[in-house]
Tab-separated table of C-alpha atoms and ligand atoms in Angstrom:
chain	number	residue	atom	x	y	z
A	1	MET	CA	-62.746	-20.876	-154.668
A	2	ASN	CA	-61.974	-19.181	-151.349
A	3	ALA	CA	-64.531	-18.836	-148.553
A	4	LEU	CA	-65.399	-15.210	-149.367
A	5	ALA	CA	-65.942	-15.887	-153.084
A	6	ALA	CA	-68.110	-18.911	-152.264
A	7	THR	CA	-70.215	-17.070	-149.677
A	8	SER	CA	-70.664	-14.059	-151.962
A	9	ARG	CA	-71.672	-16.373	-154.817
A	10	ASN	CA	-74.406	-17.915	-152.649
A	11	PHE	CA	-75.544	-14.430	-151.618
A	12	LYS	CA	-75.733	-13.269	-155.251
A	13	GLN	CA	-77.734	-16.329	-156.264
A	14	ALA	CA	-80.182	-15.623	-153.425
A	15	ALA	CA	-80.381	-11.940	-154.396
A	16	ARG	CA	-81.268	-12.995	-157.955
A	17	LEU	CA	-83.991	-15.387	-156.755
A	18	LEU	CA	-85.425	-12.613	-154.573
A	19	GLY	CA	-85.212	-10.074	-157.416
A	20	LEU	CA	-83.284	-7.540	-155.288
A	21	ASP	CA	-82.325	-4.351	-157.031
A	22	SER	CA	-78.628	-3.992	-157.800
A	23	LYS	CA	-77.964	-1.054	-155.435
A	24	LEU	CA	-79.534	-2.907	-152.504
A	25	GLU	CA	-77.593	-6.050	-153.442
A	26	LYS	CA	-74.328	-4.116	-153.436
A	27	SER	CA	-74.986	-2.394	-150.120
A	28	LEU	CA	-75.881	-5.715	-148.446
A	29	LEU	CA	-72.636	-7.323	-149.591
A	30	ILE	CA	-70.155	-4.631	-148.554
A	31	PRO	CA	-69.031	-4.976	-144.909
A	32	PHE	CA	-69.760	-2.130	-142.484
A	33	ARG	CA	-66.217	-2.092	-141.021
A	34	GLU	CA	-63.015	-4.179	-141.212
A	35	ILE	CA	-60.594	-3.926	-138.298
A	36	LYS	CA	-57.005	-5.196	-138.357
A	37	VAL	CA	-54.739	-4.869	-135.309
A	38	GLU	CA	-51.219	-5.952	-134.353
A	39	CYS	CA	-51.151	-7.731	-130.997
A	40	THR	CA	-47.645	-7.817	-129.521
A	41	ILE	CA	-47.122	-9.789	-126.319
A	42	PRO	CA	-44.195	-11.016	-124.251
A	43	LYS	CA	-43.838	-14.828	-124.423
A	44	ASP	CA	-43.168	-16.743	-121.200
A	45	ASP	CA	-39.448	-16.859	-122.112
A	46	GLY	CA	-39.330	-13.034	-122.267
A	47	SER	CA	-39.131	-12.711	-126.077
A	48	LEU	CA	-41.655	-10.511	-127.925
A	49	VAL	CA	-44.042	-11.930	-130.504
A	50	SER	CA	-46.679	-10.250	-132.658
A	51	TYR	CA	-49.943	-11.686	-134.012
A	52	VAL	CA	-52.451	-10.113	-136.397
A	53	GLY	CA	-56.029	-9.848	-135.133
A	54	PHE	CA	-59.150	-9.094	-137.168
A	55	ARG	CA	-62.751	-8.125	-136.515
A	56	VAL	CA	-65.038	-7.735	-139.497
A	57	GLN	CA	-68.393	-6.100	-138.748
A	58	HIS	CA	-70.549	-6.996	-141.716
A	59	ASP	CA	-74.064	-5.672	-141.141
A	60	ASN	CA	-76.199	-4.131	-138.367
A	61	ALA	CA	-79.548	-3.485	-140.047
A	62	ARG	CA	-81.387	-5.911	-137.723
A	63	GLY	CA	-79.463	-5.166	-134.500
A	64	PRO	CA	-76.024	-5.292	-132.867
A	65	MET	CA	-73.442	-7.261	-134.816
A	66	LYS	CA	-72.747	-10.719	-133.434
A	67	GLY	CA	-70.230	-13.478	-134.016
A	68	GLY	CA	-67.360	-15.502	-132.632
A	69	ILE	CA	-63.626	-14.967	-132.243
A	70	ARG	CA	-61.468	-17.689	-133.804
A	71	TYR	CA	-57.851	-18.501	-132.874
A	72	HIS	CA	-56.314	-20.515	-135.709
A	73	PRO	CA	-53.102	-20.309	-137.798
A	74	GLU	CA	-55.096	-19.938	-141.046
A	75	VAL	CA	-57.193	-16.971	-139.928
A	76	ASP	CA	-56.956	-14.346	-142.697
A	77	PRO	CA	-59.000	-11.307	-143.827
A	78	ASP	CA	-60.861	-13.187	-146.581
A	79	GLU	CA	-61.963	-15.978	-144.280
A	80	VAL	CA	-63.027	-13.597	-141.499
A	81	ASN	CA	-64.974	-11.536	-144.054
A	82	ALA	CA	-66.792	-14.629	-145.286
A	83	LEU	CA	-67.579	-15.789	-141.756
A	84	ALA	CA	-68.848	-12.301	-140.785
A	85	GLN	CA	-71.156	-12.262	-143.804
A	86	LEU	CA	-72.419	-15.757	-142.942
A	87	MET	CA	-73.253	-14.483	-139.425
A	88	THR	CA	-75.489	-11.753	-140.937
A	89	TRP	CA	-77.543	-14.325	-142.840
A	90	LYS	CA	-77.430	-16.824	-139.923
A	91	THR	CA	-78.848	-14.432	-137.296
A	92	ALA	CA	-81.580	-13.515	-139.779
A	93	VAL	CA	-82.400	-17.201	-140.462
A	94	ALA	CA	-82.585	-17.758	-136.686
A	95	ASN	CA	-84.800	-14.647	-136.478
A	96	ILE	CA	-82.863	-13.120	-133.591
A	97	PRO	CA	-82.354	-9.329	-133.459
A	98	TYR	CA	-78.731	-9.166	-134.543
A	99	GLY	CA	-76.488	-8.428	-137.485
A	100	GLY	CA	-73.261	-10.256	-138.268
A	101	ALA	CA	-69.560	-10.027	-137.382
A	102	LYS	CA	-66.612	-12.352	-136.916
A	103	GLY	CA	-63.092	-11.992	-135.569
A	104	GLY	CA	-59.952	-13.941	-135.160
A	105	ILE	CA	-56.262	-14.000	-134.479
A	106	GLY	CA	-53.787	-15.850	-136.706
A	107	CYS	CA	-52.139	-18.004	-134.044
A	108	ALA	CA	-51.849	-21.664	-133.013
A	109	PRO	CA	-53.562	-21.671	-129.598
A	110	GLY	CA	-52.291	-25.176	-128.792
A	111	GLU	CA	-48.708	-23.869	-128.908
A	112	LEU	CA	-49.336	-21.000	-126.458
A	113	SER	CA	-49.382	-21.323	-122.679
A	114	ILE	CA	-52.481	-20.251	-120.734
A	115	SER	CA	-50.758	-17.043	-119.614
A	116	GLU	CA	-49.674	-16.250	-123.203
A	117	LEU	CA	-53.266	-16.794	-124.393
A	118	GLU	CA	-54.521	-14.500	-121.634
A	119	ARG	CA	-52.039	-11.752	-122.585
A	120	LEU	CA	-52.944	-12.089	-126.277
A	121	THR	CA	-56.699	-11.901	-125.566
A	122	ARG	CA	-56.280	-8.861	-123.321
A	123	VAL	CA	-54.132	-6.985	-125.881
A	124	PHE	CA	-56.627	-7.806	-128.671
A	125	THR	CA	-59.478	-6.510	-126.475
A	126	GLN	CA	-57.544	-3.308	-125.682
A	127	LYS	CA	-57.177	-2.687	-129.411
A	128	ILE	CA	-60.866	-3.166	-130.294
A	129	HIS	CA	-62.707	-2.149	-127.095
A	130	ASP	CA	-63.984	1.131	-128.571
A	131	LEU	CA	-65.529	-0.675	-131.525
A	132	ILE	CA	-67.442	-3.422	-129.694
A	133	GLY	CA	-70.191	-3.081	-127.067
A	134	THR	CA	-73.465	-4.485	-125.718
A	135	HIS	CA	-75.481	-2.640	-128.377
A	136	THR	CA	-72.899	-2.455	-131.189
A	137	ASP	CA	-70.931	-5.702	-131.556
A	138	VAL	CA	-70.996	-8.692	-129.189
A	139	PRO	CA	-68.202	-11.318	-129.595
A	140	ALA	CA	-68.437	-14.999	-128.556
A	141	PRO	CA	-66.239	-18.145	-128.730
A	142	ASP	CA	-65.449	-19.986	-131.971
A	143	MET	CA	-62.728	-22.461	-133.004
A	144	GLY	CA	-59.737	-22.307	-130.651
A	145	THR	CA	-61.465	-20.064	-128.076
A	146	ASN	CA	-63.759	-20.862	-125.154
A	147	SER	CA	-65.545	-19.478	-122.093
A	148	GLN	CA	-62.217	-18.597	-120.431
A	149	THR	CA	-61.295	-16.451	-123.468
A	150	MET	CA	-64.634	-14.633	-123.070
A	151	ALA	CA	-63.982	-14.125	-119.329
A	152	TRP	CA	-60.667	-12.365	-120.166
A	153	MET	CA	-62.378	-10.240	-122.846
A	154	LEU	CA	-65.160	-9.251	-120.440
A	155	ASP	CA	-62.648	-8.321	-117.734
A	156	GLU	CA	-60.448	-6.269	-120.078
A	157	TYR	CA	-63.425	-4.482	-121.678
A	158	SER	CA	-64.868	-3.681	-118.225
A	159	LYS	CA	-61.631	-1.856	-117.247
A	160	PHE	CA	-62.489	0.751	-119.911
A	161	HIS	CA	-66.290	0.802	-119.794
A	162	GLY	CA	-67.362	-0.469	-116.336
A	163	TYR	CA	-68.715	-3.955	-115.643
A	164	SER	CA	-70.508	-5.015	-118.840
A	165	PRO	CA	-71.492	-8.706	-118.811
A	166	ALA	CA	-73.530	-8.451	-122.052
A	167	VAL	CA	-70.524	-7.320	-124.126
A	168	VAL	CA	-69.569	-10.951	-124.821
A	169	THR	CA	-71.505	-14.231	-124.709
A	170	GLY	CA	-70.334	-17.781	-124.169
A	171	LYS	CA	-68.974	-16.703	-120.766
A	172	PRO	CA	-68.529	-19.056	-117.796
A	173	VAL	CA	-71.834	-19.436	-115.898
A	174	ASP	CA	-70.157	-17.887	-112.810
A	175	LEU	CA	-69.700	-14.642	-114.780
A	176	GLY	CA	-73.213	-14.404	-116.228
A	177	GLY	CA	-72.907	-17.079	-118.908
A	178	SER	CA	-76.096	-18.927	-119.813
A	179	GLN	CA	-76.894	-22.422	-118.722
A	180	GLY	CA	-76.735	-24.588	-121.826
A	181	ARG	CA	-74.505	-22.315	-123.990
A	182	ASP	CA	-71.592	-24.777	-124.006
A	183	ALA	CA	-73.782	-27.525	-125.481
A	184	ALA	CA	-75.987	-25.168	-127.524
A	185	THR	CA	-74.460	-25.513	-130.984
A	186	GLY	CA	-74.383	-29.326	-130.755
A	187	ARG	CA	-77.910	-29.372	-129.294
A	188	GLY	CA	-79.166	-27.053	-132.033
A	189	VAL	CA	-77.566	-29.357	-134.614
A	190	LEU	CA	-79.506	-32.240	-133.040
A	191	PHE	CA	-82.840	-30.351	-133.173
A	192	ALA	CA	-82.283	-29.277	-136.798
A	193	THR	CA	-81.324	-32.841	-137.748
A	194	GLU	CA	-84.450	-34.198	-136.044
A	195	ALA	CA	-86.570	-31.764	-138.081
A	196	LEU	CA	-84.849	-32.813	-141.318
A	197	LEU	CA	-85.109	-36.554	-140.602
A	198	ARG	CA	-88.761	-36.189	-139.598
A	199	GLU	CA	-89.414	-34.816	-143.087
A	200	HIS	CA	-87.877	-37.968	-144.533
A	201	ARG	CA	-89.889	-40.155	-142.114
A	202	LYS	CA	-86.781	-41.078	-140.159
A	203	SER	CA	-85.584	-40.446	-136.626
A	204	ILE	CA	-82.255	-40.138	-134.817
A	205	SER	CA	-82.625	-43.553	-133.209
A	206	GLY	CA	-82.675	-45.464	-136.497
A	207	GLN	CA	-79.590	-43.818	-138.003
A	208	ARG	CA	-75.824	-44.309	-138.186
A	209	PHE	CA	-73.702	-41.178	-137.799
A	210	VAL	CA	-70.178	-40.140	-138.756
A	211	ILE	CA	-68.828	-37.108	-136.903
A	212	GLN	CA	-65.942	-35.082	-138.344
A	213	GLY	CA	-64.365	-32.810	-135.733
A	214	PHE	CA	-64.593	-33.590	-132.039
A	215	GLY	CA	-64.229	-30.202	-130.360
A	216	ASN	CA	-67.042	-28.238	-128.743
A	217	VAL	CA	-69.620	-28.741	-131.505
A	218	GLY	CA	-68.726	-32.273	-132.649
A	219	SER	CA	-68.395	-33.766	-129.173
A	220	TRP	CA	-71.696	-32.321	-127.939
A	221	ALA	CA	-73.452	-33.440	-131.125
A	222	ALA	CA	-72.023	-36.971	-130.667
A	223	GLN	CA	-73.085	-37.122	-127.031
A	224	LEU	CA	-76.637	-35.963	-127.763
A	225	ILE	CA	-77.035	-38.347	-130.704
A	226	TYR	CA	-75.875	-41.196	-128.461
A	227	GLU	CA	-78.325	-40.148	-125.716
A	228	ASN	CA	-81.139	-40.088	-128.301
A	229	GLY	CA	-80.441	-43.602	-129.525
A	230	GLY	CA	-78.412	-42.807	-132.660
A	231	LYS	CA	-75.433	-45.003	-133.525
A	232	VAL	CA	-72.159	-43.060	-133.861
A	233	VAL	CA	-69.977	-45.293	-136.072
A	234	ALA	CA	-66.984	-43.021	-136.701
A	235	VAL	CA	-65.415	-39.917	-135.216
A	236	SER	CA	-62.444	-37.895	-136.417
A	237	ASP	CA	-60.363	-35.002	-135.188
A	238	ILE	CA	-57.183	-33.333	-136.417
A	239	SER	CA	-55.067	-36.222	-135.092
A	240	GLY	CA	-56.968	-39.100	-136.749
A	241	ALA	CA	-60.212	-41.026	-136.664
A	242	ILE	CA	-61.790	-44.077	-135.060
A	243	LYS	CA	-64.559	-46.379	-136.248
A	244	ASN	CA	-66.730	-49.094	-134.801
A	245	SER	CA	-69.556	-50.269	-137.025
A	246	LYS	CA	-71.410	-51.623	-133.965
A	247	GLY	CA	-71.451	-48.110	-132.490
A	248	ILE	CA	-68.932	-46.166	-130.432
A	249	ASP	CA	-69.449	-45.780	-126.685
A	250	VAL	CA	-69.471	-41.959	-126.852
A	251	PRO	CA	-69.309	-41.235	-123.073
A	252	SER	CA	-66.143	-43.386	-122.753
A	253	LEU	CA	-64.641	-41.773	-125.849
A	254	LEU	CA	-65.314	-38.320	-124.400
A	255	LYS	CA	-63.680	-39.272	-121.115
A	256	HIS	CA	-60.561	-40.468	-122.953
A	257	THR	CA	-60.289	-37.460	-125.255
A	258	ILE	CA	-60.685	-35.000	-122.380
A	259	GLU	CA	-58.002	-36.805	-120.352
A	260	LYS	CA	-55.615	-37.344	-123.281
A	261	ARG	CA	-56.452	-34.171	-125.284
A	262	GLY	CA	-57.600	-35.747	-128.567
A	263	LEU	CA	-58.237	-39.027	-130.364
A	264	LYS	CA	-54.659	-39.883	-131.216
A	265	ALA	CA	-53.936	-40.965	-127.665
A	266	LEU	CA	-56.340	-43.854	-128.267
A	267	MET	CA	-54.057	-45.477	-130.820
A	268	GLY	CA	-53.590	-49.123	-129.986
A	269	GLN	CA	-56.856	-49.313	-128.041
A	270	ILE	CA	-59.236	-48.546	-130.885
A	271	GLN	CA	-58.383	-48.834	-134.548
A	272	LEU	CA	-57.051	-45.553	-135.893
A	273	MET	CA	-57.778	-44.899	-139.526
A	274	GLN	CA	-57.848	-42.339	-142.261
A	275	ILE	CA	-61.188	-40.569	-142.479
A	276	GLN	CA	-63.481	-42.890	-144.418
A	277	TYR	CA	-66.767	-42.107	-146.074
A	278	TRP	CA	-68.268	-45.391	-147.165
A	279	TRP	CA	-71.061	-45.733	-144.618
A	280	LYS	CA	-74.635	-44.935	-145.420
A	281	THR	CA	-74.978	-42.423	-142.647
A	282	VAL	CA	-75.864	-39.005	-141.490
A	283	MET	CA	-72.577	-37.152	-141.488
A	284	PHE	CA	-71.867	-34.228	-139.157
A	285	SER	CA	-69.120	-32.011	-140.395
A	286	SER	CA	-67.695	-29.789	-137.682
A	287	LEU	CA	-64.214	-29.265	-139.054
A	288	ARG	CA	-62.900	-26.873	-141.650
A	289	HIS	CA	-63.240	-28.311	-145.178
A	290	LEU	CA	-65.136	-31.002	-146.980
A	291	ALA	CA	-62.976	-30.921	-150.083
A	292	VAL	CA	-63.843	-31.908	-153.607
A	293	GLU	CA	-61.517	-34.931	-153.526
A	294	ASN	CA	-63.588	-36.422	-150.678
A	295	ALA	CA	-66.988	-35.703	-152.192
A	296	ASN	CA	-66.943	-38.562	-154.715
A	297	GLY	CA	-66.444	-41.196	-152.044
A	298	ILE	CA	-69.230	-40.035	-149.752
A	299	ARG	CA	-72.208	-42.383	-149.473
A	300	ALA	CA	-73.996	-40.522	-146.697
A	301	LYS	CA	-77.610	-39.646	-147.468
A	302	PHE	CA	-77.508	-36.495	-145.330
A	303	ILE	CA	-74.726	-34.068	-144.482
A	304	ILE	CA	-75.271	-31.715	-141.592
A	305	GLU	CA	-72.990	-28.677	-141.731
A	306	ALA	CA	-72.246	-28.244	-138.055
A	307	ALA	CA	-69.175	-26.127	-138.971
A	308	ASN	CA	-69.147	-22.817	-140.845
A	309	HIS	CA	-68.567	-23.150	-144.570
A	310	PRO	CA	-67.290	-26.745	-144.361
A	311	THR	CA	-68.242	-27.710	-147.928
A	312	ASP	CA	-66.239	-26.409	-150.872
A	313	PRO	CA	-68.636	-25.225	-153.648
A	314	GLU	CA	-67.198	-27.800	-156.083
A	315	ALA	CA	-67.879	-30.563	-153.519
A	316	ASP	CA	-71.348	-29.112	-152.986
A	317	GLU	CA	-72.128	-29.555	-156.679
A	318	ILE	CA	-70.899	-33.171	-156.761
A	319	LEU	CA	-72.904	-34.037	-153.649
A	320	SER	CA	-76.082	-32.392	-154.958
A	321	LYS	CA	-75.804	-34.397	-158.207
A	322	LYS	CA	-75.504	-37.564	-156.104
A	323	GLY	CA	-78.730	-36.621	-154.296
A	324	VAL	CA	-77.082	-36.031	-150.911
A	325	VAL	CA	-79.245	-33.729	-148.782
A	326	ILE	CA	-77.141	-30.986	-147.178
A	327	LEU	CA	-78.452	-29.099	-144.156
A	328	PRO	CA	-76.573	-25.787	-144.541
A	329	ASP	CA	-74.398	-24.177	-141.886
A	330	ILE	CA	-76.430	-20.984	-141.432
A	331	LEU	CA	-79.367	-23.103	-140.290
A	332	ALA	CA	-77.704	-26.224	-138.844
A	333	ASN	CA	-75.280	-24.513	-136.441
A	334	SER	CA	-77.432	-21.499	-135.535
A	335	GLY	CA	-78.144	-22.952	-132.064
A	336	GLY	CA	-74.908	-21.449	-130.711
A	337	VAL	CA	-75.727	-17.870	-131.581
A	338	THR	CA	-79.359	-18.410	-130.573
A	339	VAL	CA	-78.371	-19.337	-127.013
A	340	SER	CA	-75.842	-16.468	-127.111
A	341	TYR	CA	-78.875	-14.264	-127.748
A	342	PHE	CA	-80.619	-15.816	-124.707
A	343	GLU	CA	-77.470	-15.121	-122.649
A	344	TRP	CA	-77.410	-11.464	-123.779
A	345	VAL	CA	-81.140	-11.103	-122.928
A	346	GLN	CA	-80.545	-12.622	-119.464
A	347	ASN	CA	-77.595	-10.257	-118.833
A	348	ILE	CA	-79.605	-7.190	-119.889
A	349	GLN	CA	-82.587	-8.314	-117.765
A	350	GLY	CA	-80.315	-9.263	-114.862
A	351	PHE	CA	-82.350	-12.461	-114.528
A	352	MET	CA	-80.987	-15.930	-115.242
A	353	TRP	CA	-82.972	-18.795	-116.788
A	354	GLU	CA	-83.039	-22.486	-115.843
A	355	GLU	CA	-81.332	-24.799	-118.360
A	356	GLU	CA	-84.659	-26.449	-119.206
A	357	LYS	CA	-86.081	-23.099	-120.374
A	358	VAL	CA	-82.951	-22.444	-122.478
A	359	ASN	CA	-83.190	-25.854	-124.169
A	360	ASN	CA	-86.949	-25.603	-124.759
A	361	GLU	CA	-86.626	-22.133	-126.316
A	362	LEU	CA	-83.722	-23.383	-128.444
A	363	LYS	CA	-85.849	-26.235	-129.766
A	364	THR	CA	-88.607	-23.769	-130.731
A	365	TYR	CA	-86.165	-21.497	-132.589
A	366	MET	CA	-84.457	-24.376	-134.439
A	367	THR	CA	-87.773	-25.965	-135.440
A	368	ASN	CA	-89.164	-22.621	-136.643
A	369	GLY	CA	-85.933	-21.927	-138.547
A	370	PHE	CA	-86.252	-25.249	-140.382
A	371	LYS	CA	-89.925	-24.606	-141.184
A	372	ASP	CA	-89.195	-21.072	-142.496
A	373	VAL	CA	-86.319	-22.373	-144.671
A	374	LYS	CA	-88.553	-25.108	-146.138
A	375	GLU	CA	-91.175	-22.490	-147.044
A	376	MET	CA	-88.518	-20.524	-148.968
A	377	CYS	CA	-87.446	-23.755	-150.724
A	378	GLN	CA	-91.033	-24.204	-151.901
A	379	THR	CA	-91.457	-20.550	-152.922
A	380	HIS	CA	-88.223	-20.453	-154.929
A	381	ASN	CA	-88.031	-24.128	-155.921
A	382	CYS	CA	-84.527	-24.450	-154.511
A	383	ASP	CA	-82.395	-26.627	-152.211
A	384	LEU	CA	-81.987	-26.101	-148.474
A	385	ARG	CA	-78.852	-23.939	-148.849
A	386	MET	CA	-80.627	-21.500	-151.163
A	387	GLY	CA	-83.762	-21.723	-148.989
A	388	ALA	CA	-81.679	-20.567	-146.003
A	389	PHE	CA	-79.858	-17.866	-147.981
A	390	THR	CA	-83.063	-16.423	-149.471
A	391	LEU	CA	-84.685	-16.407	-146.016
A	392	GLY	CA	-81.726	-14.646	-144.356
A	393	VAL	CA	-81.018	-12.192	-147.165
A	394	ASN	CA	-84.705	-11.263	-147.501
A	395	ARG	CA	-85.047	-10.465	-143.788
A	396	VAL	CA	-81.901	-8.290	-143.826
A	397	ALA	CA	-82.997	-6.587	-147.068
A	398	ARG	CA	-86.392	-5.713	-145.549
A	399	ALA	CA	-84.767	-4.189	-142.447
A	400	THR	CA	-82.308	-2.253	-144.644
A	401	VAL	CA	-85.088	-0.747	-146.745
A	402	LEU	CA	-87.225	0.059	-143.688
A	403	ARG	CA	-84.298	1.948	-142.170
A	404	GLY	CA	-83.823	3.870	-145.411
A	405	TRP	CA	-80.280	2.582	-145.967
A	406	GLU	CA	-80.605	1.021	-149.412
A	407	ALA	CA	-79.252	3.921	-151.430
B	1	NAI	N1	-68.453	-23.179	-130.832
B	1	NAI	C1	-69.611	-22.723	-131.289
B	1	NAI	O1	-70.521	-22.370	-130.512
B	1	NAI	C2	-69.872	-22.625	-132.748
B	1	NAI	C3	-68.990	-23.145	-133.671
B	1	NAI	N2	-69.323	-23.133	-134.985
B	1	NAI	C4	-68.392	-23.683	-135.979
B	1	NAI	O2	-68.200	-25.072	-135.745
B	1	NAI	C5	-66.882	-25.454	-136.146
B	1	NAI	C6	-66.176	-26.130	-134.988
B	1	NAI	O3	-66.116	-25.218	-133.900
B	1	NAI	P1	-65.727	-25.719	-132.426
B	1	NAI	O4	-66.254	-27.074	-132.191
B	1	NAI	O5	-66.120	-24.609	-131.524
B	1	NAI	O6	-64.157	-25.757	-132.562
B	1	NAI	P2	-63.122	-26.621	-131.692
B	1	NAI	O7	-61.834	-25.914	-131.833
B	1	NAI	O8	-63.668	-26.855	-130.326
B	1	NAI	O9	-63.088	-28.042	-132.443
B	1	NAI	C7	-62.638	-28.219	-133.775
B	1	NAI	C8	-62.461	-29.716	-133.996
B	1	NAI	O10	-62.164	-29.962	-135.371
B	1	NAI	C9	-61.049	-30.865	-135.431
B	1	NAI	N3	-60.386	-30.708	-136.722
B	1	NAI	C10	-59.731	-29.636	-137.210
B	1	NAI	N4	-59.232	-29.926	-138.438
B	1	NAI	C11	-59.599	-31.201	-138.719
B	1	NAI	C12	-59.399	-32.083	-139.817
B	1	NAI	N5	-58.714	-31.679	-140.876
B	1	NAI	N6	-59.936	-33.338	-139.755
B	1	NAI	C13	-60.665	-33.731	-138.684
B	1	NAI	N7	-60.889	-32.938	-137.609
B	1	NAI	C14	-60.356	-31.700	-137.630
B	1	NAI	C15	-60.204	-30.501	-134.221
B	1	NAI	O11	-59.292	-31.541	-133.873
B	1	NAI	C16	-61.307	-30.331	-133.177
B	1	NAI	O12	-61.707	-31.591	-132.679
B	1	NAI	C17	-66.215	-24.164	-136.653
B	1	NAI	O13	-66.417	-24.052	-138.041
B	1	NAI	C18	-67.010	-23.072	-135.942
B	1	NAI	O14	-66.950	-21.842	-136.629
B	1	NAI	C19	-70.512	-22.657	-135.444
B	1	NAI	C20	-71.431	-22.142	-134.567
B	1	NAI	C21	-71.146	-21.981	-133.166
B	2	AKG	O1	-72.485	-17.264	-130.270
B	2	AKG	C1	-72.219	-16.361	-131.043
B	2	AKG	O2	-72.495	-15.199	-130.839
B	2	AKG	C2	-71.522	-16.597	-132.359
B	2	AKG	C3	-71.305	-18.017	-132.711
B	2	AKG	C4	-70.588	-18.081	-134.017
B	2	AKG	O3	-69.525	-17.510	-134.178
B	2	AKG	C5	-71.185	-18.806	-135.113
B	2	AKG	O4	-72.391	-19.103	-135.074
B	2	AKG	O5	-70.466	-19.093	-136.075
């Protein structure tokens, strides 16, 4: 099942639990706008190359649409649609005044030079600048993009509309980015995991963790778990994985991966292995897919979906039958967009916050999000994924009806 079919299936199940009427259900599912643009740029060698860019704006009942821009070879309309829809439910779960959107360009960022990436980002921004804006649609980084990408988008957008720092979030701090945004998704994952473990009378410090994906989200999550006394026993990225059942020294690992650009460079120093699942752990998934063929081997008690839609629905079913507790993406990784919201508020106010305030507010939002999801689980007698979906869908449905949009 592709990402859009899986996301829509979860939405429909939530709509049924909430008893939504069929017209409202249909209007909530259909995206507001789907944008597709050709981005042609000169390569450094003078040849011309064209990439397809997308922005799907799913829903704006609760506020401006919000969501990241992904650069990845597998970006396609279905995936971007699914991710945009997930953003609508995620911002509602986080209870921040936004709708949902997502964008991306089908390209391999690692194969482009910095100047090619800059040209691509600027052309993409030129093509969509009339359709985004501080109060309409506010992009941010996602897989394959970062604060530099947002700085180029801000600069290009400002050529058309005047200096507009709040048009994108996840910017460098020197350009109005928020303290703490870089770490925010990983930190939010930590706070949500603490809330979940507390419920099971456990804490970070007593647990062993496996981290899949070691980019922005995975590496910050690993670092924060380490700082809070958790034992990180395995880490993987696209190039391979390392394990150490006594616990990995995360700060040293981070230093190596930053210097050598990935885990593979560690071959020979630390044992490189295929991704393994046999530990009794808390598993953080911050890569793309937890496929059905892996689900049978997993012995983790908890899976924290730090990535968006990392678990195939068939794998989800197998894991649920095994009693694995899954903290779903739209709650677990909502710390990123929450601090993006703080950044947008700071830009509009023209007043910047200290990092401590950002982190404290983030903790409050993540803890409240977990509590609200648990209440929905009790009301509808459902698992955490359906608890999060019913919470998000219900909040968007209420705003839609109040605005008189349901018909
Ligand atoms: N950056 C953010 O603030 C947010 C990101 N997310 C989601 O978190 C996920 C990760 O995003 P980022 O960390 O920003 O991306 P990133 O591009 O910084 O890192 C992705 C990591 O996954 C690894 N990876 C890719 N395929 C893999 C595979 N098959 N096996 C093992 N590792 C693999 C890469 O090597 C890299 O370490 C994405 O699903 C993204 O949508 C969600 C909320 C906010
Ligand atoms: O920070 C943001 O606005 C969006 C982050 C994002 O794309 C996500 O939560 O998946």
